[in-house]
Short mmCIF file of C-alpha atoms in Angstrom, two decimals:
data_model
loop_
_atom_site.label_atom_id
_atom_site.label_comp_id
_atom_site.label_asym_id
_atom_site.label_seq_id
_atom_site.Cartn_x
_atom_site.Cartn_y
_atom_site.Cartn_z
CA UNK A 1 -9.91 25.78 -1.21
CA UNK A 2 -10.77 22.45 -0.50
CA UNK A 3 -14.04 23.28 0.40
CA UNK A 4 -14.55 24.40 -2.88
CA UNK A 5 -13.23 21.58 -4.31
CA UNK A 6 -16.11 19.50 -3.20
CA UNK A 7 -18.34 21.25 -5.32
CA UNK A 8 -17.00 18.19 -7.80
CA UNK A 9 -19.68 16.18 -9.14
CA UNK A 10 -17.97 13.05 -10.59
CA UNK A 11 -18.37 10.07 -8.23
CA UNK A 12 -17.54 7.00 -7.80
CA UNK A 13 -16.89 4.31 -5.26
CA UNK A 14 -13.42 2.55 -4.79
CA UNK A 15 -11.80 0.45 -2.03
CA UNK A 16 -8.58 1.05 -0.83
CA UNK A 17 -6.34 -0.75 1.36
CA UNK A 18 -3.43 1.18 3.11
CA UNK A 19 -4.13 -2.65 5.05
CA UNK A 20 -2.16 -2.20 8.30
CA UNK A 21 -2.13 1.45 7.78
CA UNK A 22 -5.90 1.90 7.18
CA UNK A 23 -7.18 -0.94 9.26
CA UNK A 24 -5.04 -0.22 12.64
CA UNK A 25 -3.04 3.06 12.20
CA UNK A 26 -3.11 3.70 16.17
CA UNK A 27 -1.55 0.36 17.17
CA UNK A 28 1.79 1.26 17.47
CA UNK A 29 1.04 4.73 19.57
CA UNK A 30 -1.29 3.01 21.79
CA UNK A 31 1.54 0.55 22.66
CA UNK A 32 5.09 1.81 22.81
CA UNK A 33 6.73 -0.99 24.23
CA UNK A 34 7.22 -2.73 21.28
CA UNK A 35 10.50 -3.57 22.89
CA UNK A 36 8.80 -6.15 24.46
CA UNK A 37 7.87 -8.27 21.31
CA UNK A 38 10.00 -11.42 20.84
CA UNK A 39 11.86 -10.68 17.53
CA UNK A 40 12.83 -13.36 15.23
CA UNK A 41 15.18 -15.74 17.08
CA UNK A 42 16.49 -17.54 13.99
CA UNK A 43 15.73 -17.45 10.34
CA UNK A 44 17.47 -20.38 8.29
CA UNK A 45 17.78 -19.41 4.29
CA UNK A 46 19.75 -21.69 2.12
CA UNK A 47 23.28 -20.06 1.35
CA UNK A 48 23.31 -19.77 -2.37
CA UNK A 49 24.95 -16.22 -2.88
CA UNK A 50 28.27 -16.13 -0.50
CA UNK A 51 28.97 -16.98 3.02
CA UNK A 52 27.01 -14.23 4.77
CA UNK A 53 23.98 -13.98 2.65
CA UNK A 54 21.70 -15.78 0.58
CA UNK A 55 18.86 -14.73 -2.32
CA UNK A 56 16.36 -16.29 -3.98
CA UNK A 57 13.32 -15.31 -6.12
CA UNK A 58 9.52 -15.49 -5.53
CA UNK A 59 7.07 -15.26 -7.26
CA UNK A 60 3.59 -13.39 -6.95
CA UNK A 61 0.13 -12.84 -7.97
CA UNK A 62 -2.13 -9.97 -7.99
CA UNK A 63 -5.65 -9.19 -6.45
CA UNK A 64 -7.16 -5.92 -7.44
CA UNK A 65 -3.81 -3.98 -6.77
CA UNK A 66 -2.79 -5.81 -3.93
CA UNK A 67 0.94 -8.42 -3.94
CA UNK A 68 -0.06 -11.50 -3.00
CA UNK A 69 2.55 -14.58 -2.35
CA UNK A 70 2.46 -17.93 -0.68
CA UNK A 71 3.63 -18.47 2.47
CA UNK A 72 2.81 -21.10 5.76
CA UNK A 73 1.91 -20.45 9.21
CA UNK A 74 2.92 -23.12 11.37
CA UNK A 75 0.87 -26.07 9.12
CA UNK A 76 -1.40 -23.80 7.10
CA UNK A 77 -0.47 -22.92 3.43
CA UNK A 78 -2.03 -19.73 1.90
CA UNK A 79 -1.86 -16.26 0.01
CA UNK A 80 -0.41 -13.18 2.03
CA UNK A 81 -0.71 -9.91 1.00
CA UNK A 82 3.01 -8.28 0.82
CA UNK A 83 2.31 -5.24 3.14
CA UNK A 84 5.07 -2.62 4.06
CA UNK A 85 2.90 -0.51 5.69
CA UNK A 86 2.44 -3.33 8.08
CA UNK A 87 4.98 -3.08 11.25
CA UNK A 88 4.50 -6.90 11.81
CA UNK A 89 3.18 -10.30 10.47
CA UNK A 90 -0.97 -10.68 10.84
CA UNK A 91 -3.18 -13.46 10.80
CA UNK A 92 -6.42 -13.16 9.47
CA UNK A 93 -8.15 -14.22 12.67
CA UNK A 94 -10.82 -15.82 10.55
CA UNK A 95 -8.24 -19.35 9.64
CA UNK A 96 -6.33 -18.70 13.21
CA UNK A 97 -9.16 -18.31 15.75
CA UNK A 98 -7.68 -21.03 17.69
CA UNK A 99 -3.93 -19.28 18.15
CA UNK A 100 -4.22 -18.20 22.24
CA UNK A 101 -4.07 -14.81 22.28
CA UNK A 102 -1.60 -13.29 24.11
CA UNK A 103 -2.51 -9.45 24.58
CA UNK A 104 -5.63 -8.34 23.28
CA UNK A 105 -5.37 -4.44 22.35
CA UNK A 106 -9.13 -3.91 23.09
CA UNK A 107 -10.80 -1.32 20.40
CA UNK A 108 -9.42 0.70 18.24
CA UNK A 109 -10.52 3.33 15.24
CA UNK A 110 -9.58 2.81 11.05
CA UNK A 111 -9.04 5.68 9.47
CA UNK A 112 -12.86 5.62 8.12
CA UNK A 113 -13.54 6.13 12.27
CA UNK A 114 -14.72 2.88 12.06
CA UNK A 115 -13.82 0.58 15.19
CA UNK A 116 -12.47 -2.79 15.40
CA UNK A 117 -10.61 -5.57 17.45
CA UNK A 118 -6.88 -6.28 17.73
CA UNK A 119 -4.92 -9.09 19.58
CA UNK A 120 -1.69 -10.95 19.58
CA UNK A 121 -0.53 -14.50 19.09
CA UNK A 122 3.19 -16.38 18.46
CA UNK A 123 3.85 -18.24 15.30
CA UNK A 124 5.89 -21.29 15.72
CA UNK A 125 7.29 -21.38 12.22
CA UNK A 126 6.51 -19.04 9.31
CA UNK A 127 7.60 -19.34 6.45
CA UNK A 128 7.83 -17.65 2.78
CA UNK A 129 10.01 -19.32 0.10
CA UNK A 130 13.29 -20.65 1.62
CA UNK A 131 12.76 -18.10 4.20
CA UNK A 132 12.06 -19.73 8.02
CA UNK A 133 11.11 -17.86 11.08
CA UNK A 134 10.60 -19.03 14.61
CA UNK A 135 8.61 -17.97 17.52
CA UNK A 136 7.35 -15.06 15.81
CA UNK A 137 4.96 -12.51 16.91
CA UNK A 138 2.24 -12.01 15.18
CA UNK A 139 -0.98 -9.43 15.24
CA UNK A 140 -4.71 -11.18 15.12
CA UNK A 141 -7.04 -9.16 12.82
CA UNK A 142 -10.29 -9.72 10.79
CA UNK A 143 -9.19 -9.03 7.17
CA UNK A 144 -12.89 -10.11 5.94
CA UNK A 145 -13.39 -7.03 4.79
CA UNK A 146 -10.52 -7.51 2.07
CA UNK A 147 -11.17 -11.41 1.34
CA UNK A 148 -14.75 -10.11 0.71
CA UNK A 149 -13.52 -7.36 -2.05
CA UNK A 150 -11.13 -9.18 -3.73
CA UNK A 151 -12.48 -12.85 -4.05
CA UNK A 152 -10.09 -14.49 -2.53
CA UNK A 153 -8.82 -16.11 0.19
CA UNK A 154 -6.53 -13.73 2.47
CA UNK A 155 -4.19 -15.66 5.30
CA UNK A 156 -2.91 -12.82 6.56
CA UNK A 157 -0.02 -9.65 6.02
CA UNK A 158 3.61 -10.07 5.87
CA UNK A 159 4.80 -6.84 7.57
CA UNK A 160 8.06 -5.22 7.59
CA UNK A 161 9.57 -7.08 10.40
CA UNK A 162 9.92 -9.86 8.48
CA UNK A 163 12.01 -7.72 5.74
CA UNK A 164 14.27 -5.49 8.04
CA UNK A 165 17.50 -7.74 7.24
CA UNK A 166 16.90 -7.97 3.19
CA UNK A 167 17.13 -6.30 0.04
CA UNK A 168 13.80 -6.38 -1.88
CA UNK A 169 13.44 -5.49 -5.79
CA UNK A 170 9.94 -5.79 -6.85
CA UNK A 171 9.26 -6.58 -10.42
CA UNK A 172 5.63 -5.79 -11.50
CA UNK A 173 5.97 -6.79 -15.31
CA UNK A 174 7.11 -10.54 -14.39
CA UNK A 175 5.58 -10.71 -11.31
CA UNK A 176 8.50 -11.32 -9.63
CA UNK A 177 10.18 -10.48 -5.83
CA UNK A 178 14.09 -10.94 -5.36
CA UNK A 179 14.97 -10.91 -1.88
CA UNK A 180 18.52 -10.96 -0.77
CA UNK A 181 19.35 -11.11 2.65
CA UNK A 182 22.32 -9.86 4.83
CA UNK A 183 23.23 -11.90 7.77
CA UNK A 184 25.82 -9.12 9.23
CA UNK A 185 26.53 -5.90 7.45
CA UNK A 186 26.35 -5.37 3.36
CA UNK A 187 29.43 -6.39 1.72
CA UNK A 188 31.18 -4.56 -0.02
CA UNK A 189 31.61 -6.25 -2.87
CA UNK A 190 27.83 -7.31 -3.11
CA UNK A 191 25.94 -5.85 -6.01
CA UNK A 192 22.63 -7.70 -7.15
CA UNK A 193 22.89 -7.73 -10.91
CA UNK A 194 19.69 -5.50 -11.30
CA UNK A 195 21.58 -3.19 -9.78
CA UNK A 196 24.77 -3.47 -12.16
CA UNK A 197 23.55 -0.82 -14.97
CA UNK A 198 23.85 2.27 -12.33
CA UNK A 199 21.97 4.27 -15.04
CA UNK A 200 18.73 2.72 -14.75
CA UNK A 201 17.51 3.47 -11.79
CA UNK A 202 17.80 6.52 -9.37
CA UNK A 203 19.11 5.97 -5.97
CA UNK A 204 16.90 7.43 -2.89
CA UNK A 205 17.38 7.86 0.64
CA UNK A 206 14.95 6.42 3.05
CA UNK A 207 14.59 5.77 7.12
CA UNK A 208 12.56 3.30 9.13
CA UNK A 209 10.16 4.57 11.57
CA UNK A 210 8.26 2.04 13.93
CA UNK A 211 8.66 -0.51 11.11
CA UNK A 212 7.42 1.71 8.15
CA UNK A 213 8.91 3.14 5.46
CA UNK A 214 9.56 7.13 5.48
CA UNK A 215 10.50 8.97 2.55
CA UNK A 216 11.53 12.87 2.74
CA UNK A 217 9.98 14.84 -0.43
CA UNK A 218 9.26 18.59 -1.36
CA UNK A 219 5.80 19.62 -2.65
CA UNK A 220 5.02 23.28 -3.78
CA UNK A 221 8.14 24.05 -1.32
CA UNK A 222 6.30 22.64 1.36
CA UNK A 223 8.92 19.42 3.34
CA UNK A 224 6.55 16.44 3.53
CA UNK A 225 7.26 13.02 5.40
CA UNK A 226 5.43 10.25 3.44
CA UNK A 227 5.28 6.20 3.72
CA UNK A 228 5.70 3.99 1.03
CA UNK A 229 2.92 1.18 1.39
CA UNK A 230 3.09 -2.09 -0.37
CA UNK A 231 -0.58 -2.62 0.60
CA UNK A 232 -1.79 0.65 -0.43
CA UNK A 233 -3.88 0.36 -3.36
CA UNK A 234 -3.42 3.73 -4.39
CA UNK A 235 -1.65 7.37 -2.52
CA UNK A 236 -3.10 9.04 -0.20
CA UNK A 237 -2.65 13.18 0.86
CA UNK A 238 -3.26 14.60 4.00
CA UNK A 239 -6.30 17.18 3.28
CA UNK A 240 -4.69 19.06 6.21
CA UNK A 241 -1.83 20.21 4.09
CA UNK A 242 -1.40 23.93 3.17
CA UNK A 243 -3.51 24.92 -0.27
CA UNK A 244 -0.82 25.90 -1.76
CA UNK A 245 -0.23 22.05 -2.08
CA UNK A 246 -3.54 21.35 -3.63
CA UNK A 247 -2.83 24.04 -6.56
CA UNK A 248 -0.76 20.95 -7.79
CA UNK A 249 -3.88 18.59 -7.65
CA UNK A 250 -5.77 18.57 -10.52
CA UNK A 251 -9.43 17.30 -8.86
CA UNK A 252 -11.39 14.77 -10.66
CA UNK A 253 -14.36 13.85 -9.00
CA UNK A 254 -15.10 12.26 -4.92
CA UNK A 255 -15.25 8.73 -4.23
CA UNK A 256 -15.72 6.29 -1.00
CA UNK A 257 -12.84 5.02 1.24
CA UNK A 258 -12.83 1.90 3.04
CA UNK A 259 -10.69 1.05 6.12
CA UNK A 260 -11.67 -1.60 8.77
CA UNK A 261 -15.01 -2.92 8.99
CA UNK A 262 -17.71 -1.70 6.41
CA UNK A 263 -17.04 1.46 7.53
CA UNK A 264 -16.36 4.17 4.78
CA UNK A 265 -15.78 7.78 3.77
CA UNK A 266 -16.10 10.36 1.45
CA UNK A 267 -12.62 11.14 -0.04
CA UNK A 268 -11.42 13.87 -3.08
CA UNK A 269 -9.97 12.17 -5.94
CA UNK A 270 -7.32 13.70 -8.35
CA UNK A 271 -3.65 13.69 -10.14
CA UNK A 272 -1.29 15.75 -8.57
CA UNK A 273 0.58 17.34 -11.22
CA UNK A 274 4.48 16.77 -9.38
CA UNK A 275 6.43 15.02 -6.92
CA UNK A 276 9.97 15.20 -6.22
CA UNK A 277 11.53 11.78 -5.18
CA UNK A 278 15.39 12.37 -4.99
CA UNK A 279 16.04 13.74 -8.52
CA UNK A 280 13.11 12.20 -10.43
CA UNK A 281 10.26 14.29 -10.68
CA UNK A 282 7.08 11.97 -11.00
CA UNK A 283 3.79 13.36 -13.09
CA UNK A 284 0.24 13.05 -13.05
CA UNK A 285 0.56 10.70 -9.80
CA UNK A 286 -3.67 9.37 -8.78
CA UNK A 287 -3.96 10.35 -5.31
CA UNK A 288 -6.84 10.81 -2.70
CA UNK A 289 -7.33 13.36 -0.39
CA UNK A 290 -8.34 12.25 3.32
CA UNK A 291 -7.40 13.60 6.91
CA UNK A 292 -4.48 11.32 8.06
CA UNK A 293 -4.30 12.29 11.23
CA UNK A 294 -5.03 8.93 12.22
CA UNK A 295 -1.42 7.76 11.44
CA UNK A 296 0.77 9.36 13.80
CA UNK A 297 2.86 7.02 15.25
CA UNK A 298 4.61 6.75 18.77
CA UNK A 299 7.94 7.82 17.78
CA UNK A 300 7.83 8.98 13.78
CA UNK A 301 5.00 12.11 14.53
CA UNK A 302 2.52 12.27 11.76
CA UNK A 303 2.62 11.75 8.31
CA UNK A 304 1.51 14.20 5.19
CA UNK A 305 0.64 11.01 2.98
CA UNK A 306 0.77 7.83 2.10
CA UNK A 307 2.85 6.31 -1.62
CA UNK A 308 0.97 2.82 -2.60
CA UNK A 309 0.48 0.89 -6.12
CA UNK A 310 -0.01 3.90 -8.28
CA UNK A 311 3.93 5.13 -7.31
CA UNK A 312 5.06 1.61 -7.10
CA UNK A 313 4.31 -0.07 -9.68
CA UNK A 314 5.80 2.24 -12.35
CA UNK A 315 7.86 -0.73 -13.47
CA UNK A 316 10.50 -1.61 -11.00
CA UNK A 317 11.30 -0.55 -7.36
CA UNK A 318 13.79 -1.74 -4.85
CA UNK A 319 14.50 -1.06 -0.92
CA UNK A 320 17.97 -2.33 0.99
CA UNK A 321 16.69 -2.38 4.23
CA UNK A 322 20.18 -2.59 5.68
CA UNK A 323 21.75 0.37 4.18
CA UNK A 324 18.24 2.43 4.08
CA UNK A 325 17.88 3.22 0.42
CA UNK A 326 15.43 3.06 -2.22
CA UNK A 327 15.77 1.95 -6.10
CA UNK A 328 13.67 3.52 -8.63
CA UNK A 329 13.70 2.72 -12.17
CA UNK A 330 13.18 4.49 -15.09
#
């Protein structure tokens, strides 16, 4: 079937930036001892909600469909992309070529094919907001390629490391992030006021895998395993999937997909017609079609696709890390 498909004339040519996803999707299986990365050893937010947590409110700016917010490495001040498909924090290598690198993971292959370089470096203090973190890890990467596209200057990704401990609600009509973060377990009296009108938004169960976001969903009766990607400019299918999946894809056309480098590749464009999330049924959701067998992962297996701006930014979505569930409005 999808050979057939390609018979589509329409073309165009789009980049797309799954970042951490696209740009090193083999990092994590080519090193499982991510047990030996020094976590976070303390991270000092202001107290402002009760005893054992504290929130505040950032806000953000957009380029292309990308989050971008201001944060500082050790002394330098400077727009990070918001990335959950990232496992860690990265450093554009380009403003941090003089961080010592500790491991250097040699080369690797995008999801294009195309190959690149990958290292590692400690962050003395990093910090977003009132947010502080110290002797942090941090992955080295050229993120040219994106500064290029976009026009602007790119420090680096803030991964999902960084978020593990919080609640996040992400507010694309005001440009807005509220981040509320537990220092031991949720109380249970804690409620963020978004969340007070329980009939606004749908609740959904979710898991972390190696520092990603999985999300269990049902497509033409097939069980798929997908990740939702902060830095995913748009979704993504995996054009290994049965065909009886694709009857739900309405094609539109082909188009080119960039990963690392300048590399890029020919990808099917299209809606697909219906996706179950937990009781919400979403419609005509943009999606390309690409072999993703590139991000398997060292403990998580493979994944059938990839949920990015098109799925988040329906108006607002949430995520408490700590008690692994998802908020979507309607």
């Amino acid at each position: 079937m999808l050979a057939a498909i390609f018979n589509t004339r329409s073309f165009s040519i789009i980049s797309v930036f799954g970042l951490w996803l696209l740009l090193f999707p083999l990092l994590v299986k080519s090193t499982p001892a991510n047990k030996n990365r020094i976590s976070p050893v303390k991270i000092d937010i202001p107290l402002t909600v009760a005893a054992d947590s504290s929130s505040f409110i950032l806000p953000f700016s957009r380029a292309g469909n990308l989050i971008l917010v201001k944060a500082t490495a050790d002394t330098t001040t400077g727009n990070f992309v918001l990335d959950t498909g990232a496992p860690h924090l990265v450093l554009n290598i380009t403003y941090f070529r003089n961080y010592p690198v500790q491991s250097n993971e040699g080369e690797r292959n995008g999801i294009t094919g195309n190959a690149f370089m990958a290292g590692q470096t400690t962050v003395a203090d990093f910090s977003w907001g009132p947010a502080h973190y110290y002797r942090l890890n941090a992955d080295l990467a050229n993120l040219g390629n994106i500064e290029n596209s976009k026009g602007v200057r790119i420090l680096g990704l803030i991964g999902m490391e960084l978020l593990r401990n919080f609640e996040m609600i992400i507010d694309y009509e005001k440009n807005l992030i509220y981040l509320h973060r537990f220092r031991r377990k949720v109380p249970s009296s804690y409620r963020n006021e978004l969340l007070a009108d329980t009939a606004a938004y749908s609740v959904v169960p979710i898991t972390i895998t190696d520092n990603r976001i999985m999300l269990l969903s049902v497509l033409a009766g097939k069980k798929i395993k997908l990740i939702i990607d902060s830095g995913a400019e748009t979704n993504l299918l995996d054009s290994r999937l049965p065909d009886k999946v694709f009857e739900n894809v309405s094609i539109t056309g082909r188009t080119m997909l960039s990963g690392a480098g300048a590399g890029k590749i020919e990808v099917l464009k299209g809606d697909l017609q219906q996706l179950q999330i937990g009781n919400r049924s979403l419609a005509n959701l943009p999606v390309l079609i690409t072999n993703l067998e590139r991000t398997c992962f060292s403990y998580g297996g493979c994944v059938d696709g990839i949920l990015g701006f098109d799925f988040l930014m329906l108006k607002k979505i949430g995520f408490n890390f700590v008690t692994n569930k998802m908020y979507i409005w309607k």
